[in-house]
GROMACS .gro file of C-alpha atoms in nm:
model
  166
    1ALA     CA    1   4.948   0.122  10.086
    2SER     CA    2   4.732   0.340  10.304
    3THR     CA    3   4.361   0.283  10.351
    4GLY     CA    4   4.279   0.612  10.175
    5VAL     CA    5   4.480   0.514   9.868
    6LEU     CA    6   4.322   0.167   9.858
    7GLY     CA    7   3.977   0.324   9.894
    8GLN     CA    8   4.045   0.553   9.595
    9LEU     CA    9   4.177   0.259   9.392
   10GLU     CA   10   3.859   0.064   9.473
   11LYS     CA   11   3.646   0.357   9.348
   12ASP     CA   12   3.854   0.385   9.030
   13PHE     CA   13   3.833   0.010   8.972
   14ASN     CA   14   3.455   0.015   9.014
   15LYS     CA   15   3.425   0.314   8.776
   16VAL     CA   16   3.616   0.121   8.511
   17ARG     CA   17   3.393  -0.180   8.578
   18ASP     CA   18   3.083   0.038   8.527
   19GLN     CA   19   3.235   0.183   8.206
   20ILE     CA   20   3.282  -0.172   8.073
   21ASP     CA   21   2.913  -0.241   8.128
   22GLY     CA   22   2.815   0.090   7.964
   23LEU     CA   23   3.036   0.019   7.663
   24VAL     CA   24   2.894  -0.330   7.623
   25GLY     CA   25   2.541  -0.195   7.646
   26ASP     CA   26   2.607   0.055   7.363
   27ALA     CA   27   2.778  -0.190   7.124
   28ALA     CA   28   2.481  -0.315   6.920
   29TYR     CA   29   2.509  -0.352   6.541
   30SER     CA   30   2.232  -0.462   6.303
   31GLY     CA   31   2.014  -0.554   6.598
   32ALA     CA   32   2.275  -0.779   6.759
   33ASN     CA   33   2.510  -0.705   7.045
   34LEU     CA   34   2.807  -0.939   7.014
   35LEU     CA   35   2.946  -0.815   7.345
   36LYS     CA   36   2.634  -0.934   7.528
   37GLY     CA   37   2.665  -1.284   7.383
   38GLU     CA   38   2.427  -1.240   7.089
   39ASP     CA   39   2.521  -1.387   6.751
   40LEU     CA   40   2.534  -1.194   6.422
   41VAL     CA   41   2.456  -1.375   6.097
   42THR     CA   42   2.603  -1.227   5.778
   43TYR     CA   43   2.449  -1.355   5.454
   44PHE     CA   44   2.657  -1.365   5.138
   45ASN     CA   45   2.387  -1.419   4.875
   46SER     CA   46   2.031  -1.315   4.803
   47ASP     CA   47   1.866  -1.647   4.887
   48ARG     CA   48   2.049  -1.659   5.222
   49SER     CA   49   2.191  -2.003   5.158
   50ASN     CA   50   2.551  -1.897   5.230
   51SER     CA   51   2.636  -1.718   5.551
   52ILE     CA   52   2.874  -1.686   5.843
   53THR     CA   53   2.767  -1.664   6.205
   54THR     CA   54   2.981  -1.444   6.426
   55GLU     CA   55   2.937  -1.575   6.776
   56GLY     CA   56   2.912  -1.320   7.050
   57GLU     CA   57   3.038  -1.350   7.403
   58ASN     CA   58   2.917  -1.202   7.730
   59LEU     CA   59   3.180  -0.936   7.794
   60THR     CA   60   2.996  -0.749   8.068
   61SER     CA   61   3.189  -0.713   8.392
   62ASN     CA   62   2.997  -1.009   8.537
   63GLY     CA   63   3.051  -1.213   8.218
   64LEU     CA   64   3.425  -1.146   8.244
   65GLY     CA   65   3.424  -1.240   8.613
   66ILE     CA   66   3.510  -0.892   8.735
   67GLU     CA   67   3.333  -0.832   9.064
   68LYS     CA   68   3.300  -0.508   9.259
   69ALA     CA   69   3.634  -0.415   9.409
   70ASP     CA   70   3.726  -0.516   9.761
   71PHE     CA   71   4.083  -0.424   9.830
   72SER     CA   72   4.064  -0.498  10.205
   73SER     CA   73   4.344  -0.756  10.203
   74ALA     CA   74   4.639  -0.873   9.996
   75GLU     CA   75   4.454  -1.195   9.909
   76THR     CA   76   4.152  -1.014   9.764
   77ILE     CA   77   4.380  -0.782   9.565
   78THR     CA   78   4.562  -1.086   9.424
   79GLY     CA   79   4.224  -1.240   9.336
   80PHE     CA   80   4.122  -0.925   9.144
   81ARG     CA   81   4.456  -0.927   8.965
   82THR     CA   82   4.398  -1.286   8.858
   83SER     CA   83   4.041  -1.216   8.744
   84ALA     CA   84   4.166  -0.916   8.544
   85LYS     CA   85   4.424  -1.135   8.367
   86VAL     CA   86   4.159  -1.396   8.285
   87ALA     CA   87   3.929  -1.121   8.153
   88LEU     CA   88   4.211  -0.986   7.936
   89ASP     CA   89   4.277  -1.334   7.793
   90THR     CA   90   3.905  -1.372   7.720
   91LEU     CA   91   3.902  -1.037   7.539
   92ARG     CA   92   4.208  -1.131   7.332
   93THR     CA   93   4.053  -1.462   7.229
   94PHE     CA   94   3.727  -1.292   7.133
   95ALA     CA   95   3.916  -1.023   6.939
   96GLY     CA   96   4.094  -1.297   6.742
   97SER     CA   97   3.763  -1.462   6.658
   98LEU     CA   98   3.612  -1.130   6.546
   99SER     CA   99   3.920  -1.054   6.339
  100ASN     CA  100   3.895  -1.389   6.160
  101ASP     CA  101   3.525  -1.342   6.080
  102LEU     CA  102   3.589  -0.983   5.966
  103SER     CA  103   3.862  -1.102   5.731
  104ILE     CA  104   3.626  -1.357   5.574
  105ILE     CA  105   3.351  -1.096   5.534
  106GLN     CA  106   3.589  -0.839   5.383
  107ASN     CA  107   3.727  -1.094   5.134
  108ARG     CA  108   3.376  -1.188   5.026
  109GLU     CA  109   3.279  -0.821   4.997
  110GLU     CA  110   3.586  -0.745   4.782
  111PHE     CA  111   3.516  -1.045   4.558
  112THR     CA  112   3.152  -0.939   4.517
  113LYS     CA  113   3.246  -0.579   4.437
  114GLU     CA  114   3.500  -0.694   4.176
  115THR     CA  115   3.245  -0.931   4.021
  116VAL     CA  116   2.984  -0.655   4.000
  117SER     CA  117   3.241  -0.421   3.846
  118ASN     CA  118   3.341  -0.680   3.585
  119LEU     CA  119   2.980  -0.755   3.498
  120THR     CA  120   2.895  -0.385   3.470
  121GLU     CA  121   3.195  -0.324   3.245
  122GLY     CA  122   3.096  -0.622   3.026
  123ALA     CA  123   2.738  -0.504   3.001
  124ASP     CA  124   2.855  -0.154   2.909
  125LYS     CA  125   3.071  -0.297   2.633
  126LEU     CA  126   2.769  -0.483   2.498
  127THR     CA  127   2.523  -0.194   2.516
  128VAL     CA  128   2.712   0.133   2.513
  129ALA     CA  129   2.846   0.220   2.166
  130ASP     CA  130   3.087   0.492   2.062
  131GLN     CA  131   2.872   0.717   1.841
  132ASN     CA  132   3.162   0.831   1.623
  133GLU     CA  133   3.283   0.477   1.561
  134GLU     CA  134   2.935   0.347   1.485
  135GLY     CA  135   2.868   0.644   1.254
  136ALA     CA  136   3.186   0.568   1.060
  137LYS     CA  137   3.087   0.201   1.028
  138LEU     CA  138   2.741   0.301   0.899
  139LEU     CA  139   2.889   0.540   0.644
  140ALA     CA  140   3.128   0.268   0.523
  141LEU     CA  141   2.837   0.023   0.484
  142GLN     CA  142   2.631   0.283   0.294
  143THR     CA  143   2.926   0.355   0.064
  144ARG     CA  144   2.975  -0.018  -0.005
  145GLN     CA  145   2.604  -0.054  -0.077
  146SER     CA  146   2.611   0.244  -0.314
  147LEU     CA  147   2.916   0.107  -0.494
  148GLY     CA  148   2.748  -0.233  -0.522
  149VAL     CA  149   2.434  -0.082  -0.674
  150THR     CA  150   2.644   0.122  -0.918
  151ALA     CA  151   2.845  -0.186  -1.017
  152LEU     CA  152   2.524  -0.384  -1.079
  153SER     CA  153   2.383  -0.099  -1.284
  154LEU     CA  154   2.697  -0.084  -1.496
  155ALA     CA  155   2.695  -0.459  -1.544
  156ALA     CA  156   2.331  -0.450  -1.654
  157GLN     CA  157   2.407  -0.169  -1.900
  158ALA     CA  158   2.701  -0.364  -2.041
  159GLN     CA  159   2.478  -0.669  -2.097
  160GLN     CA  160   2.218  -0.454  -2.271
  161SER     CA  161   2.491  -0.305  -2.494
  162VAL     CA  162   2.609  -0.654  -2.588
  163LEU     CA  163   2.249  -0.762  -2.665
  164ARG     CA  164   2.196  -0.459  -2.889
  165LEU     CA  165   2.481  -0.573  -3.105
  166PHE     CA  166   2.281  -0.879  -3.212
   0.00000   0.00000   0.00000
């Protein structure tokens, strides 16, 4: 390849390298930047006794072993190709680790949401009454009570009638 083409490829390579560093610098979440090697602790309960630590990795261009481009010879180009492959393997391994931790966190979140939903539904069943149904039950109880009082009154009258005979 001509010197002009190699010079342009060097510039492009270095731009990509700078973009990697910019991306890593902007990737903070909850005060932690996993791509700069910082760890993120996710707590699963209120007393913080159960958690998972997602370990970060330094994925800056220097952390990945990607140096500024020097395409002056075939050997240096081969060296950059090798360092790019190593960086890609590092990224794939880190992505697998993140994916595993994310799966654990999502499963715990789903379990917690389902538990909260079940508890809310149970509490609603204990405290929220259907007004029509409860009104009907009250009317039935009042009717039974009225019938009971009437039956007692009739029984008392019958006893008094029997006593009058003597």
